[in-house]
Amino acid sequence: MPRKLMKGNHAAVYGAILAGCQAYYGYPITPASEIAEAASLLFPKFGRTFLQAESEVAAINMVYGAAGCGLRVLTGSSGPGISLKMEGISYCAGSALPCVIVDIMRGGPGLGNIGPEQGDYNQVLKGGGHGNYKVIVLAPNSAQEMCDLTMLAFELADKYRNPVFVLTDGVIGQMMEAVELPEPVTELPDKSEWAVYGTADSRHLINSIYLDHDDLERWNRELMKKYEIIQKNEVRVEEYRIDDAEIVTIGYGSSSRVLRSAVDIARERGIKLGMLRPITLFPFPVDEIAELADRGLTGILTVEMSDGQLVDDVNLALRGKMISDLYNRMGGNVPTALEIVENVSELYGV
Amino acid sequence: MNENRKYPFSEIDPDICKGCGLCVASCPKGVLVISDKLNSKGFHFSEYVGEGCIGCGNCFYTCPEPSAVTVYLRNYVPEEVS
Amino acid sequence: MAQKTILRKPRGFIDVYKHKPGAEKDRTHYCPGCGHGILHKLIAEALEDFDIVDKTIVISPVGCSVFAYYYFHTGNLQVPHGRAPAVATSVSRANPDSVVISYQGDGDLAAIGGNNILQAANRGENMVVFFVNNAIYGMTGGQMAPTTLEGQITTTTPYGRNVKTDGYPIQVCEIINQLTAPVYVVRTSLHDMPNIRKTRAAVRKAISNARDKKGFSFVEVLSMCPSGWKMDSVPAQEWIKENMIPRFPLETFRDDSEDTPAIERPVPVMDPDEVKRILEYSALSDSNLEKNPDAAFEKVAVRIAGFGGQGIMSAGIALANVGMEYGYNVSWLPSYGPEMRGGTANCSVKIQSDTVGASECTEPNMVIAMNQPSLEKFEKILVPGGALIYNSTLIDIEPTRTDVEVYPIPITGIADELGNTRVQSMVSVGAFAAVTEMFDPGEIENLMTSLFKGKSDKVMKLNEKAVRKGYEYVKENFS
Ligand SMILES: Cc1ncc(C[n+]2csc(CCOP(=O)(O)OP(=O)(O)O)c2C)c(N)n1
Ligand code: SF4
Ligand code: SF4
Ligand code: SF4
């Protein structure tokens, strides 16, 4: 299979092009800038649109416009820029516009730093923008997945007419790995039912206003129903040496890469450690995690690069049958495999 | 529409009119007036007095309601209005 | 004789306002005497007269005209406060043959959306902007707008606008006219019939510009807000004349539409075969060179470190590329960020047959140190029994570790002898290959052809020589 060594950020752009993405609108920010740079290099080669917007606010609104015109459209950013995009993302969700947003998380709050972190978890998953909505969130942990999950993101966005996030951290964005480039999509979905093309047949309305309270509540319920279907159909996880595990660690993104190493080291030391990695953060693998509570495990350890954001969702999924412990690093620090193994030994006396 | 009316003339939908009076102020012939009567929305609507309209179109262009005013003209050629 | 009906509701409007909730689907939501309605009518009439209703897309951001989509028989997008020019940008790029209208109020355009309008104008996007200047926030009940006049009383300037604290009313046309790209910039008014007719002419000019793809047209319209101003409609027109026009002079600031060529946008390439051709799929690596079955190292986690300019990152990438060519799983992670500015750079490379876990080499089994600070910093984290390669051309201290294999190699020196310091990274690749024996050296020529695909023979030969020199140095001195 033909492979190319590339950064995760670049792989996302390849994935977008292969998925038939026709427009990129973005504003530079470390550690996501390579996405804009790669798009500026590649998109014009295909006669597709690259535009460096004046701000993230403008960028997400350009995404809104392009999506409203039925295009597959991408934007990429990191923490501070994602904060600025939130109003627009809420509009996209409210108007049922498919679009893909890549967030290469960096250290926060405020300007924080540009090191890898996972502190945008809550802002991306728990609304961030205003109102009753959810976004689908995919969490790649390799350059290959940056490509593959970006392609999937476009599929899911169109399938559910909903914004989709590709959420990862600076490590996955900056890291280079060999990527097998998949085949380009051959057919794009038909959006003529609702998209605006500037023709007599496409005199549609893209809108999120429902002045009548009952109308809006009806729309809210429709969205809820959609999110339930997504929850039912789209959960994706990776399990690593989990079948005979006595202790299970849970993490996504670059911490899950470290967890894989930690599991191997622990196993060498005779500790039966396993890993469960959510690939989709919404839909969250609620059943998969709930099921862990029935296994008689010694412990569940959530490892994240944020202040206990992921562990909240793990504990919700565990429904009080067990309580997950937390091991976290922040500020741009990535936990090391040894650190995690030692923490496991200490916590669980193994 | 009353076919016996004298062209040109202006017709104002009394129910759509919001009674702002802009058309009255804009009519060079002073042939529009605000009625004493109220319409169903409680506005004193504007009325054509029935005579004297020269078809200048002022009332149409100054009226903010898309369908409140219609002006009927004999042998209309668009250029005349622009 | 058949009479022609003239001057009726233009066909640019929807017949029955189906998107409008409630019973009154035959009239607008605008207050009596509101300027928005007049401008709407002029636009709808032009769209009909130019026969472009079908291909028009109206963008309505927040403000009293947020419901413009109730009325225009066009494609419609309702958008966030101030962002219409950004949305109109991508809508116009997506549908280059359409006529895109951004319809904005003064709060929307000149306050919250101030930058968006400037940037869209500066890009010369093919769109028409209708800017309704009514010197107030109408929708939210009459607060101060950026265009509110000095001394004007609004609900948030109860003592009158104080220019010392609230600034001066912004003259937007004058600002837009500072930019190079716009083709048409004009300010008109709705305060009397002659000016409504001038506005009509401006509307038609601007819309025909968009139809002809001439670029960015900007029409500012001084407009009555009887409710916000707490006035009747006719006195409101008088108020514009008396108070607004002195601050906002009516003028055609620019009209370059005649001399401006039509904008052309490319047609996107979507054909999968064409996509693969442009992405150079045929040039992708699938070489799978022979691994050395008796390698000294089964997997390598290497830290490469040195000065910023020493090609540290590219040496790491070269190693990862080599690993990939030999069919290994590889990862490369740079230290990025402020650390880079300090003058030292380092990267982590992993090369192994099984799946790579953590990509940062926190416990490397090899360190390649290209300068002294790097040696001091990274020898500490090397695992016992690991390999420490250092650049003896630039480092004249001895490593402190005794539990590791040490390979002093004059990497810079060897590269200099070859006549190009930049091939240092390839010298280290050669040394790496010799130490790890992960790669079959017989494959080196094939490796070079796939690593330097498309490069000149000279470049390829030089790099090959560098790899060989690094390889041989290790074999000759440390076997
Ligand atoms: C982000 C955001 N901030 C504030 C508002 C509230 N808001 C709605 S309309 C408006 C002012 C609109 O004034 P203008 O653009 O002058 O239009 P007009 O109503 O006068 O036609 C404001 C502040 C909003 N909808 N969104
Ligand atoms: S068309 Fe002119 S003259 Fe006739 S009623 Fe209207 S404003 Fe008056
Ligand atoms: S301008 Fe229109 S709404 Fe106002 S009074 Fe005349 S007809 Fe009525
Ligand atoms: S508040 Fe002012 S701008 Fe808004 S509809 Fe009423 S008159 Fe028009």
PDB file of N, CA and C in Angstrom, chain A residues 257-324:
ATOM      1  N   ARG A 257      -1.953   7.111  23.068  1.00  0.00           N
ATOM      2  CA  ARG A 257      -0.715   6.537  22.522  1.00  0.00           C
ATOM      3  C   ARG A 257       0.227   6.154  23.664  1.00  0.00           C
ATOM      4  N   VAL A 258       0.284   7.046  24.646  1.00  0.00           N
ATOM      5  CA  VAL A 258       1.134   6.765  25.803  1.00  0.00           C
ATOM      6  C   VAL A 258       0.567   5.574  26.579  1.00  0.00           C
ATOM      7  N   LEU A 259      -0.760   5.508  26.660  1.00  0.00           N
ATOM      8  CA  LEU A 259      -1.383   4.401  27.385  1.00  0.00           C
ATOM      9  C   LEU A 259      -1.018   3.056  26.758  1.00  0.00           C
ATOM     10  N   ARG A 260      -0.978   3.027  25.433  1.00  0.00           N
ATOM     11  CA  ARG A 260      -0.598   1.770  24.769  1.00  0.00           C
ATOM     12  C   ARG A 260       0.801   1.332  25.239  1.00  0.00           C
ATOM     13  N   SER A 261       1.729   2.292  25.262  1.00  0.00           N
ATOM     14  CA  SER A 261       3.075   1.967  25.757  1.00  0.00           C
ATOM     15  C   SER A 261       3.031   1.556  27.217  1.00  0.00           C
ATOM     16  N   ALA A 262       2.211   2.246  28.001  1.00  0.00           N
ATOM     17  CA  ALA A 262       2.116   1.949  29.430  1.00  0.00           C
ATOM     18  C   ALA A 262       1.581   0.533  29.642  1.00  0.00           C
ATOM     19  N   VAL A 263       0.601   0.153  28.840  1.00  0.00           N
ATOM     20  CA  VAL A 263       0.034  -1.192  28.960  1.00  0.00           C
ATOM     21  C   VAL A 263       1.135  -2.224  28.712  1.00  0.00           C
ATOM     22  N   ASP A 264       1.955  -2.004  27.671  1.00  0.00           N
ATOM     23  CA  ASP A 264       3.027  -2.958  27.363  1.00  0.00           C
ATOM     24  C   ASP A 264       4.036  -3.049  28.500  1.00  0.00           C
ATOM     25  N   ILE A 265       4.405  -1.894  29.033  1.00  0.00           N
ATOM     26  CA  ILE A 265       5.377  -1.897  30.138  1.00  0.00           C
ATOM     27  C   ILE A 265       4.780  -2.605  31.350  1.00  0.00           C
ATOM     28  N   ALA A 266       3.516  -2.279  31.650  1.00  0.00           N
ATOM     29  CA  ALA A 266       2.861  -2.888  32.810  1.00  0.00           C
ATOM     30  C   ALA A 266       2.797  -4.408  32.650  1.00  0.00           C
ATOM     31  N   ARG A 267       2.454  -4.849  31.455  1.00  0.00           N
ATOM     32  CA  ARG A 267       2.349  -6.291  31.206  1.00  0.00           C
ATOM     33  C   ARG A 267       3.687  -6.978  31.435  1.00  0.00           C
ATOM     34  N   GLU A 268       4.780  -6.295  30.995  1.00  0.00           N
ATOM     35  CA  GLU A 268       6.121  -6.857  31.241  1.00  0.00           C
ATOM     36  C   GLU A 268       6.368  -7.012  32.731  1.00  0.00           C
ATOM     37  N   ARG A 269       5.744  -6.119  33.506  1.00  0.00           N
ATOM     38  CA  ARG A 269       5.927  -6.179  34.957  1.00  0.00           C
ATOM     39  C   ARG A 269       4.876  -7.062  35.620  1.00  0.00           C
ATOM     40  N   GLY A 270       4.071  -7.713  34.816  1.00  0.00           N
ATOM     41  CA  GLY A 270       3.072  -8.626  35.371  1.00  0.00           C
ATOM     42  C   GLY A 270       1.798  -7.951  35.842  1.00  0.00           C
ATOM     43  N   ILE A 271       1.634  -6.695  35.473  1.00  0.00           N
ATOM     44  CA  ILE A 271       0.397  -6.001  35.848  1.00  0.00           C
ATOM     45  C   ILE A 271      -0.579  -6.129  34.698  1.00  0.00           C
ATOM     46  N   LYS A 272      -1.787  -6.626  34.982  1.00  0.00           N
ATOM     47  CA  LYS A 272      -2.748  -6.848  33.900  1.00  0.00           C
ATOM     48  C   LYS A 272      -3.507  -5.555  33.589  1.00  0.00           C
ATOM     49  N   LEU A 273      -2.837  -4.715  32.807  1.00  0.00           N
ATOM     50  CA  LEU A 273      -3.399  -3.420  32.433  1.00  0.00           C
ATOM     51  C   LEU A 273      -3.953  -3.509  31.012  1.00  0.00           C
ATOM     52  N   GLY A 274      -5.045  -2.827  30.778  1.00  0.00           N
ATOM     53  CA  GLY A 274      -5.608  -2.737  29.432  1.00  0.00           C
ATOM     54  C   GLY A 274      -6.013  -1.310  29.140  1.00  0.00           C
ATOM     55  N   MET A 275      -6.374  -1.066  27.921  1.00  0.00           N
ATOM     56  CA  MET A 275      -6.755   0.304  27.563  1.00  0.00           C
ATOM     57  C   MET A 275      -8.040   0.324  26.749  1.00  0.00           C
ATOM     58  N   LEU A 276      -8.889   1.272  27.070  1.00  0.00           N
ATOM     59  CA  LEU A 276     -10.049   1.534  26.223  1.00  0.00           C
ATOM     60  C   LEU A 276      -9.931   2.973  25.736  1.00  0.00           C
ATOM     61  N   ARG A 277      -9.974   3.124  24.427  1.00  0.00           N
ATOM     62  CA  ARG A 277      -9.822   4.460  23.857  1.00  0.00           C
ATOM     63  C   ARG A 277     -11.079   4.866  23.104  1.00  0.00           C
ATOM     64  N   PRO A 278     -11.760   5.888  23.568  1.00  0.00           N
ATOM     65  CA  PRO A 278     -12.875   6.404  22.768  1.00  0.00           C
ATOM     66  C   PRO A 278     -12.328   7.018  21.476  1.00  0.00           C
ATOM     67  N   ILE A 279     -12.823   6.560  20.349  1.00  0.00           N
ATOM     68  CA  ILE A 279     -12.491   7.199  19.072  1.00  0.00           C
ATOM     69  C   ILE A 279     -13.538   8.268  18.770  1.00  0.00           C
ATOM     70  N   THR A 280     -14.766   7.997  19.225  1.00  0.00           N
ATOM     71  CA  THR A 280     -15.793   9.034  19.179  1.00  0.00           C
ATOM     72  C   THR A 280     -16.011   9.532  20.599  1.00  0.00           C
ATOM     73  N   LEU A 281     -15.970  10.858  20.775  1.00  0.00           N
ATOM     74  CA  LEU A 281     -16.206  11.433  22.109  1.00  0.00           C
ATOM     75  C   LEU A 281     -17.672  11.845  22.252  1.00  0.00           C
ATOM     76  N   PHE A 282     -18.267  12.343  21.177  1.00  0.00           N
ATOM     77  CA  PHE A 282     -19.725  12.271  21.043  1.00  0.00           C
ATOM     78  C   PHE A 282     -19.984  11.597  19.710  1.00  0.00           C
ATOM     79  N   PRO A 283     -20.630  10.468  19.644  1.00  0.00           N
ATOM     80  CA  PRO A 283     -21.221   9.767  20.776  1.00  0.00           C
ATOM     81  C   PRO A 283     -20.151   9.142  21.688  1.00  0.00           C
ATOM     82  N   PHE A 284     -20.352   9.320  22.981  1.00  0.00           N
ATOM     83  CA  PHE A 284     -19.410   8.782  23.965  1.00  0.00           C
ATOM     84  C   PHE A 284     -19.712   7.292  24.157  1.00  0.00           C
ATOM     85  N   PRO A 285     -18.664   6.465  24.302  1.00  0.00           N
ATOM     86  CA  PRO A 285     -18.892   5.021  24.456  1.00  0.00           C
ATOM     87  C   PRO A 285     -19.466   4.661  25.825  1.00  0.00           C
ATOM     88  N   VAL A 286     -20.661   5.095  26.061  1.00  0.00           N
ATOM     89  CA  VAL A 286     -21.302   4.935  27.369  1.00  0.00           C
ATOM     90  C   VAL A 286     -21.465   3.451  27.723  1.00  0.00           C
ATOM     91  N   ASP A 287     -21.997   2.661  26.782  1.00  0.00           N
ATOM     92  CA  ASP A 287     -22.245   1.245  27.085  1.00  0.00           C
ATOM     93  C   ASP A 287     -20.945   0.488  27.290  1.00  0.00           C
ATOM     94  N   GLU A 288     -19.974   0.772  26.458  1.00  0.00           N
ATOM     95  CA  GLU A 288     -18.680   0.084  26.553  1.00  0.00           C
ATOM     96  C   GLU A 288     -18.038   0.345  27.913  1.00  0.00           C
ATOM     97  N   ILE A 289     -18.181   1.562  28.403  1.00  0.00           N
ATOM     98  CA  ILE A 289     -17.576   1.901  29.688  1.00  0.00           C
ATOM     99  C   ILE A 289     -18.427   1.348  30.834  1.00  0.00           C
ATOM    100  N   ALA A 290     -19.739   1.436  30.685  1.00  0.00           N
ATOM    101  CA  ALA A 290     -20.629   0.893  31.724  1.00  0.00           C
ATOM    102  C   ALA A 290     -20.352  -0.595  31.923  1.00  0.00           C
ATOM    103  N   GLU A 291     -20.080  -1.249  30.820  1.00  0.00           N
ATOM    104  CA  GLU A 291     -19.850  -2.690  30.867  1.00  0.00           C
ATOM    105  C   GLU A 291     -18.598  -3.035  31.687  1.00  0.00           C
ATOM    106  N   LEU A 292     -17.628  -2.128  31.683  1.00  0.00           N
ATOM    107  CA  LEU A 292     -16.413  -2.359  32.473  1.00  0.00           C
ATOM    108  C   LEU A 292     -16.734  -2.529  33.953  1.00  0.00           C
ATOM    109  N   ALA A 293     -17.766  -1.814  34.383  1.00  0.00           N
ATOM    110  CA  ALA A 293     -18.105  -1.844  35.811  1.00  0.00           C
ATOM    111  C   ALA A 293     -18.582  -3.220  36.257  1.00  0.00           C
ATOM    112  N   ASP A 294     -19.025  -4.033  35.290  1.00  0.00           N
ATOM    113  CA  ASP A 294     -19.529  -5.371  35.644  1.00  0.00           C
ATOM    114  C   ASP A 294     -18.446  -6.434  35.585  1.00  0.00           C
ATOM    115  N   ARG A 295     -17.224  -6.045  35.337  1.00  0.00           N
ATOM    116  CA  ARG A 295     -16.168  -7.035  35.141  1.00  0.00           C
ATOM    117  C   ARG A 295     -15.417  -7.389  36.418  1.00  0.00           C
ATOM    118  N   GLY A 296     -15.736  -6.724  37.504  1.00  0.00           N
ATOM    119  CA  GLY A 296     -14.982  -6.960  38.734  1.00  0.00           C
ATOM    120  C   GLY A 296     -13.545  -6.489  38.631  1.00  0.00           C
ATOM    121  N   LEU A 297     -13.342  -5.370  37.973  1.00  0.00           N
ATOM    122  CA  LEU A 297     -11.991  -4.832  37.820  1.00  0.00           C
ATOM    123  C   LEU A 297     -11.453  -4.314  39.145  1.00  0.00           C
ATOM    124  N   THR A 298     -10.132  -4.297  39.258  1.00  0.00           N
ATOM    125  CA  THR A 298      -9.499  -3.680  40.421  1.00  0.00           C
ATOM    126  C   THR A 298      -9.651  -2.164  40.364  1.00  0.00           C
ATOM    127  N   GLY A 299      -9.570  -1.640  39.153  1.00  0.00           N
ATOM    128  CA  GLY A 299      -9.695  -0.187  39.044  1.00  0.00           C
ATOM    129  C   GLY A 299      -9.833   0.279  37.615  1.00  0.00           C
ATOM    130  N   ILE A 300     -10.350   1.492  37.491  1.00  0.00           N
ATOM    131  CA  ILE A 300     -10.415   2.159  36.193  1.00  0.00           C
ATOM    132  C   ILE A 300      -9.703   3.489  36.357  1.00  0.00           C
ATOM    133  N   LEU A 301      -8.780   3.746  35.463  1.00  0.00           N
ATOM    134  CA  LEU A 301      -7.988   4.969  35.566  1.00  0.00           C
ATOM    135  C   LEU A 301      -8.133   5.781  34.287  1.00  0.00           C
ATOM    136  N   THR A 302      -8.712   6.957  34.432  1.00  0.00           N
ATOM    137  CA  THR A 302      -8.810   7.852  33.272  1.00  0.00           C
ATOM    138  C   THR A 302      -7.557   8.709  33.221  1.00  0.00           C
ATOM    139  N   VAL A 303      -6.941   8.732  32.055  1.00  0.00           N
ATOM    140  CA  VAL A 303      -5.732   9.533  31.886  1.00  0.00           C
ATOM    141  C   VAL A 303      -6.030  10.609  30.851  1.00  0.00           C
ATOM    142  N   GLU A 304      -5.848  11.842  31.238  1.00  0.00           N
ATOM    143  CA  GLU A 304      -6.150  12.928  30.305  1.00  0.00           C
ATOM    144  C   GLU A 304      -5.182  14.079  30.485  1.00  0.00           C
ATOM    145  N   MET A 305      -5.130  14.913  29.461  1.00  0.00           N
ATOM    146  CA  MET A 305      -4.276  16.091  29.517  1.00  0.00           C
ATOM    147  C   MET A 305      -5.164  17.322  29.705  1.00  0.00           C
ATOM    148  N   SER A 306      -6.005  17.234  30.747  1.00  0.00           N
ATOM    149  CA  SER A 306      -6.911  18.334  31.087  1.00  0.00           C
ATOM    150  C   SER A 306      -7.323  18.144  32.536  1.00  0.00           C
ATOM    151  N   ASP A 307      -8.136  19.066  33.055  1.00  0.00           N
ATOM    152  CA  ASP A 307      -8.356  19.099  34.500  1.00  0.00           C
ATOM    153  C   ASP A 307      -9.537  18.245  34.964  1.00  0.00           C
ATOM    154  N   GLY A 308      -9.631  17.042  34.453  1.00  0.00           N
ATOM    155  CA  GLY A 308     -10.709  16.169  34.912  1.00  0.00           C
ATOM    156  C   GLY A 308     -11.970  16.339  34.093  1.00  0.00           C
ATOM    157  N   GLN A 309     -11.817  16.589  32.815  1.00  0.00           N
ATOM    158  CA  GLN A 309     -12.983  16.782  31.955  1.00  0.00           C
ATOM    159  C   GLN A 309     -13.491  15.444  31.413  1.00  0.00           C
ATOM    160  N   LEU A 310     -12.542  14.626  30.937  1.00  0.00           N
ATOM    161  CA  LEU A 310     -12.932  13.316  30.405  1.00  0.00           C
ATOM    162  C   LEU A 310     -13.461  12.415  31.519  1.00  0.00           C
ATOM    163  N   VAL A 311     -12.800  12.484  32.685  1.00  0.00           N
ATOM    164  CA  VAL A 311     -13.167  11.571  33.772  1.00  0.00           C
ATOM    165  C   VAL A 311     -14.625  11.794  34.213  1.00  0.00           C
ATOM    166  N   ASP A 312     -15.113  13.011  34.077  1.00  0.00           N
ATOM    167  CA  ASP A 312     -16.526  13.272  34.409  1.00  0.00           C
ATOM    168  C   ASP A 312     -17.449  12.417  33.543  1.00  0.00           C
ATOM    169  N   ASP A 313     -17.130  12.360  32.253  1.00  0.00           N
ATOM    170  CA  ASP A 313     -17.982  11.575  31.355  1.00  0.00           C
ATOM    171  C   ASP A 313     -17.820  10.081  31.610  1.00  0.00           C
ATOM    172  N   VAL A 314     -16.608   9.658  31.946  1.00  0.00           N
ATOM    173  CA  VAL A 314     -16.392   8.250  32.274  1.00  0.00           C
ATOM    174  C   VAL A 314     -17.240   7.890  33.487  1.00  0.00           C
ATOM    175  N   ASN A 315     -17.219   8.759  34.500  1.00  0.00           N
ATOM    176  CA  ASN A 315     -17.971   8.460  35.712  1.00  0.00           C
ATOM    177  C   ASN A 315     -19.479   8.494  35.496  1.00  0.00           C
ATOM    178  N   LEU A 316     -19.917   9.383  34.626  1.00  0.00           N
ATOM    179  CA  LEU A 316     -21.344   9.380  34.270  1.00  0.00           C
ATOM    180  C   LEU A 316     -21.722   8.041  33.653  1.00  0.00           C
ATOM    181  N   ALA A 317     -20.824   7.546  32.777  1.00  0.00           N
ATOM    182  CA  ALA A 317     -21.107   6.282  32.100  1.00  0.00           C
ATOM    183  C   ALA A 317     -21.092   5.126  33.093  1.00  0.00           C
ATOM    184  N   LEU A 318     -20.257   5.210  34.114  1.00  0.00           N
ATOM    185  CA  LEU A 318     -20.154   4.132  35.105  1.00  0.00           C
ATOM    186  C   LEU A 318     -21.352   4.104  36.053  1.00  0.00           C
ATOM    187  N   ARG A 319     -22.142   5.156  36.046  1.00  0.00           N
ATOM    188  CA  ARG A 319     -23.395   5.246  36.813  1.00  0.00           C
ATOM    189  C   ARG A 319     -23.209   4.867  38.285  1.00  0.00           C
ATOM    190  N   GLY A 320     -22.091   5.233  38.823  1.00  0.00           N
ATOM    191  CA  GLY A 320     -21.889   5.008  40.246  1.00  0.00           C
ATOM    192  C   GLY A 320     -21.521   3.597  40.642  1.00  0.00           C
ATOM    193  N   LYS A 321     -21.506   2.685  39.657  1.00  0.00           N
ATOM    194  CA  LYS A 321     -21.143   1.300  40.002  1.00  0.00           C
ATOM    195  C   LYS A 321     -19.668   1.197  40.355  1.00  0.00           C
ATOM    196  N   MET A 322     -18.887   2.029  39.729  1.00  0.00           N
ATOM    197  CA  MET A 322     -17.469   2.153  40.071  1.00  0.00           C
ATOM    198  C   MET A 322     -17.151   3.626  39.909  1.00  0.00           C
ATOM    199  N   ILE A 323     -16.033   4.029  40.478  1.00  0.00           N
ATOM    200  CA  ILE A 323     -15.613   5.411  40.246  1.00  0.00           C
ATOM    201  C   ILE A 323     -14.218   5.381  39.647  1.00  0.00           C
ATOM    202  N   SER A 324     -14.072   6.050  38.531  1.00  0.00           N
ATOM    203  CA  SER A 324     -12.766   6.066  37.875  1.00  0.00           C
ATOM    204  C   SER A 324     -11.827   6.990  38.618  1.00  0.00           C
TER     205      SER A 324
END
